[in-house]
Amino acid sequence: MIVANWKMHFNLEKAVSTAHDIKAKLCDSKVNIVVCPPFLYLTKLKESFESCKIKLGAQNLYFEDEGAYTGEVSAMMLKSVGCSYVIVGHSERRNLFNESDFMINKKLKSALAHSLLPILCIGETLEQRQMGKTFNHLKDQLAKNLQDINGTVIIAYEPIWAIGSGNVATLDQIFEVHSFIKDFIKTKVLYGGSVNPQNAYDIGSLDNVDGFLVGGASLETQKFEMIANKFEEAKGVV
Ligand code: PGA
């Protein structure tokens, strides 16, 4: 499974043309493709991906269904525009918008209550890794974020120091963390952080990597397509 996280990029015209290009290249991909555009473009992209297996995801949600929450978007709303997935607890949400583990837990519950498949992002800072605190931190995030959760949650391991930095985690680091996560919860685990067409095959060849969450490289269709194809090749899905 390959997830495109467009973050806060593109105007409407560029979003639609990029979706059109992705559809042309990956409509029949054997790998599940999920595109997560800014909220505003979900409805339009639903039309773009019609008659195609590509699924839509949101980058965030609020945990209440409806009410006086200016500027927020709920799981109920996302479901009503045809979203299937939602990214929850991305490190940019945690760090720039002060999302707490408690909020993330509520967001996961709300997503599941509305039959959205949540993709929960966890990951350590460089400092935590250098101080040998990676696994304690990840365990803490998993325990708090997944407390009293019933239902499937996909996990994305995104070391914060690897996001948008070009410093991809090593294969050993990814393998070790994914094993740790899968010991904690039996689910799909994606890797995210500077995935590109050059490293997608090697990372995708690891048994316990079930897909990628792709930021920067998902903005260029050619790179995104290559990543999906390399992953397919690595998994032998062809
Ligand atoms: P990146 O971002 O691929 O640009 O490193 C990944 C992410 O933030 O999900």
Coordinates of C-alpha atoms and ligand atoms in Angstrom, one line a residue:
M1 CA 0.0 0.0 0.0
I2 CA 1.4 3.4 -1.0
V3 CA 0.0 6.5 0.5
A4 CA 0.5 10.0 -0.9
N5 CA 0.5 12.7 1.7
W6 CA 0.3 16.0 -0.3
K7 CA 0.4 18.1 2.9
M8 CA -0.5 21.7 2.2
H9 CA 0.5 21.8 -1.4
F10 CA -1.2 22.7 -4.8
N11 CA -4.0 24.9 -5.9
L12 CA -7.2 23.2 -7.2
E13 CA -6.1 23.2 -10.8
K14 CA -2.8 21.5 -9.9
A15 CA -4.5 19.1 -7.6
V16 CA -6.9 18.0 -10.3
S17 CA -4.2 17.7 -13.0
T18 CA -1.9 15.7 -10.6
A19 CA -4.8 13.4 -9.7
H20 CA -5.4 12.9 -13.4
D21 CA -1.8 12.0 -14.0
I22 CA -1.8 9.6 -11.1
K23 CA -4.9 7.9 -12.4
A24 CA -3.4 7.5 -15.8
K25 CA -0.4 5.8 -14.4
L26 CA -1.6 3.9 -11.4
C27 CA -5.3 3.2 -11.9
D28 CA -4.8 -0.5 -12.3
S29 CA -1.8 -0.9 -10.0
K30 CA -1.7 -4.1 -8.0
V31 CA -0.5 -2.1 -5.0
N32 CA -3.3 -0.2 -3.1
I33 CA -2.8 3.5 -3.8
V34 CA -4.2 6.1 -1.4
V35 CA -4.1 9.8 -2.2
C36 CA -4.5 12.3 0.8
P37 CA -5.0 15.8 -0.6
P38 CA -5.9 18.9 1.4
F39 CA -9.6 18.7 2.6
L40 CA -10.8 21.2 0.0
Y41 CA -10.0 19.0 -2.9
L42 CA -11.5 15.7 -1.7
T43 CA -14.8 16.1 -3.4
K44 CA -13.2 17.0 -6.7
L45 CA -10.7 14.2 -6.5
K46 CA -13.5 11.7 -5.7
E47 CA -14.7 12.5 -9.3
S48 CA -11.2 12.3 -10.7
F49 CA -10.7 8.7 -9.3
E50 CA -14.1 7.4 -10.3
S51 CA -14.0 4.0 -12.0
C52 CA -10.5 3.5 -10.6
K53 CA -9.2 1.6 -7.6
I54 CA -7.3 4.6 -6.2
K55 CA -8.7 5.5 -2.7
L56 CA -8.9 8.9 -1.0
G57 CA -7.7 9.7 2.4
A58 CA -7.7 12.9 4.6
Q59 CA -4.6 14.2 6.4
N60 CA -6.4 14.9 9.7
L61 CA -9.8 15.0 11.3
Y62 CA -11.5 16.4 14.4
F63 CA -13.0 13.9 16.9
E64 CA -16.4 15.4 17.4
D65 CA -19.1 14.7 14.7
E66 CA -20.7 18.2 14.5
G67 CA -20.8 21.3 16.5
A68 CA -19.3 24.7 17.2
Y69 CA -15.7 23.8 16.2
T70 CA -14.7 26.6 13.8
G71 CA -12.4 25.4 11.1
E72 CA -12.5 21.7 11.9
V73 CA -13.6 18.7 9.8
S74 CA -15.1 15.5 11.2
A75 CA -14.9 11.8 10.4
M76 CA -18.6 11.9 9.5
M77 CA -17.9 14.7 7.0
L78 CA -15.0 12.8 5.5
K79 CA -17.0 9.7 5.1
S80 CA -19.8 11.6 3.4
V81 CA -17.4 12.9 0.7
G82 CA -16.1 9.4 -0.1
C83 CA -12.9 9.2 2.0
S84 CA -11.7 5.7 3.0
Y85 CA -8.6 6.5 5.0
V86 CA -7.4 9.2 7.4
I87 CA -3.9 10.0 8.6
V88 CA -3.9 10.6 12.3
G89 CA -1.1 12.0 14.5
H90 CA 1.3 13.0 11.8
S91 CA 4.4 14.5 13.5
E92 CA 3.6 17.9 11.9
R93 CA 0.2 17.8 13.6
R94 CA 1.8 16.8 16.9
N95 CA 4.6 19.4 16.8
L96 CA 3.2 22.4 15.0
F97 CA -0.4 22.1 16.2
N98 CA 0.1 20.6 19.6
E99 CA -1.9 17.5 19.2
S100 CA -1.7 15.4 22.3
D101 CA -1.7 11.6 22.6
F102 CA -5.1 12.0 24.2
M103 CA -6.5 13.9 21.2
I104 CA -5.0 11.4 18.8
N105 CA -6.7 8.5 20.7
K106 CA -10.0 10.3 20.4
K107 CA -9.4 11.0 16.7
L108 CA -8.7 7.3 16.1
K109 CA -11.9 6.3 17.9
S110 CA -13.9 8.8 15.9
A111 CA -12.4 7.6 12.6
L112 CA -13.2 3.9 13.4
A113 CA -16.7 4.8 14.5
H114 CA -17.3 6.2 11.0
S115 CA -15.6 3.3 9.2
L116 CA -12.6 5.2 8.1
L117 CA -9.3 3.3 8.2
P118 CA -6.9 5.4 10.3
I119 CA -3.2 5.5 9.5
L120 CA -1.5 6.4 12.8
C121 CA 1.9 8.0 12.6
I122 CA 4.5 7.4 15.2
G123 CA 8.2 8.2 15.3
E124 CA 11.1 9.4 17.4
T125 CA 13.2 12.6 17.2
L126 CA 16.9 12.5 16.4
E127 CA 17.7 13.3 20.0
Q128 CA 15.5 10.4 21.3
R129 CA 17.3 8.0 18.9
Q130 CA 20.8 9.3 19.9
M131 CA 19.9 8.9 23.5
G132 CA 18.7 5.3 23.0
K133 CA 15.1 6.2 23.8
T134 CA 13.5 5.2 20.5
F135 CA 11.7 2.1 21.7
N136 CA 10.5 3.6 25.0
H137 CA 9.1 6.5 23.0
L138 CA 7.4 4.4 20.4
K139 CA 5.9 2.1 23.1
D140 CA 4.6 5.1 24.9
Q141 CA 3.0 6.6 21.8
L142 CA 1.4 3.2 20.8
A143 CA 0.1 2.6 24.3
K144 CA -1.4 6.0 24.7
N145 CA -2.7 6.4 21.1
L146 CA -4.2 2.9 20.9
Q147 CA -5.8 2.8 24.4
D148 CA -9.2 1.1 24.3
I149 CA -9.2 1.0 20.5
N150 CA -11.2 -1.8 18.9
G151 CA -10.7 -2.0 15.1
T152 CA -8.0 -2.0 12.5
V153 CA -5.5 0.8 12.7
I154 CA -2.6 1.0 10.2
I155 CA 0.6 2.2 11.7
A156 CA 3.1 4.5 9.8
Y157 CA 6.6 4.5 11.3
E158 CA 8.0 7.9 10.5
P159 CA 11.2 8.9 12.2
I160 CA 10.9 12.6 12.6
W161 CA 14.5 13.2 11.6
A162 CA 13.8 11.3 8.3
I163 CA 10.8 13.4 7.2
G164 CA 11.5 15.8 4.4
S165 CA 15.2 15.6 5.2
G166 CA 16.6 13.2 2.6
N167 CA 18.0 11.2 5.5
V168 CA 16.2 8.0 5.1
A169 CA 16.4 5.5 8.0
T170 CA 18.7 2.5 7.4
L171 CA 17.2 -0.9 6.5
D172 CA 18.3 -2.2 9.9
Q173 CA 16.6 0.6 11.7
I174 CA 13.4 0.2 9.8
F175 CA 13.4 -3.6 10.2
E176 CA 14.0 -3.4 13.9
V177 CA 11.3 -0.8 14.5
H178 CA 8.7 -2.5 12.3
S179 CA 9.3 -5.8 14.2
F180 CA 8.8 -4.0 17.5
I181 CA 5.5 -2.4 16.3
K182 CA 4.2 -5.7 15.0
D183 CA 5.0 -7.3 18.4
F184 CA 2.8 -4.6 19.9
I185 CA 0.0 -4.8 17.4
K186 CA -0.7 -7.2 14.6
T187 CA -1.4 -4.8 11.7
K188 CA 0.1 -3.3 8.5
V189 CA 3.1 -1.1 9.1
L190 CA 4.1 1.5 6.6
Y191 CA 7.4 3.3 6.5
G192 CA 7.6 7.1 5.9
G193 CA 10.5 9.5 5.8
S194 CA 12.4 10.5 2.6
V195 CA 11.1 7.6 0.5
N196 CA 12.1 8.1 -3.1
P197 CA 12.4 6.0 -6.3
Q198 CA 16.1 5.1 -5.4
N199 CA 15.4 3.6 -2.0
A200 CA 11.8 2.2 -2.5
Y201 CA 13.0 -1.2 -3.8
D202 CA 15.4 -1.9 -0.9
I203 CA 13.0 -0.7 1.8
G204 CA 10.1 -2.5 0.1
S205 CA 12.1 -5.7 0.1
L206 CA 11.9 -5.9 3.9
D207 CA 9.4 -8.5 5.0
N208 CA 7.8 -6.3 7.6
V209 CA 7.3 -3.2 5.5
D210 CA 3.8 -3.2 4.2
G211 CA 3.9 0.0 2.3
F212 CA 5.0 3.6 2.3
L213 CA 3.7 7.0 3.4
V214 CA 5.2 9.4 0.9
G215 CA 5.4 13.2 1.3
G216 CA 7.7 15.2 -1.0
A217 CA 8.0 12.5 -3.7
S218 CA 4.2 12.2 -3.9
L219 CA 4.0 15.7 -5.4
E220 CA 5.7 14.5 -8.6
T221 CA 3.7 11.9 -10.4
Q222 CA 6.7 10.4 -12.1
K223 CA 8.5 9.8 -8.8
F224 CA 5.3 8.6 -7.1
E225 CA 4.7 6.1 -9.9
M226 CA 8.2 4.8 -9.7
I227 CA 8.0 4.3 -6.0
A228 CA 4.7 2.3 -6.4
N229 CA 6.3 0.2 -9.2
K230 CA 9.5 -0.4 -7.2
F231 CA 7.4 -1.5 -4.2
E232 CA 5.3 -3.8 -6.4
E233 CA 8.6 -5.3 -7.8
A234 CA 10.1 -5.7 -4.4
K235 CA 7.0 -7.5 -3.1
G236 CA 6.7 -9.7 -6.2
V237 CA 3.1 -8.6 -6.7
V238 CA 3.6 -8.5 -10.4
Ligands
PGA1 P1 8.6 12.9 3.1 O1 7.4 13.0 4.1 O2 8.4 11.7 2.2 O3 8.7 14.2 2.4 O4 9.9 12.7 4.0 C1 6.8 11.9 4.7 C2 5.6 12.3 5.6 O5 5.7 13.3 6.3 O6 4.6 11.6 5.6

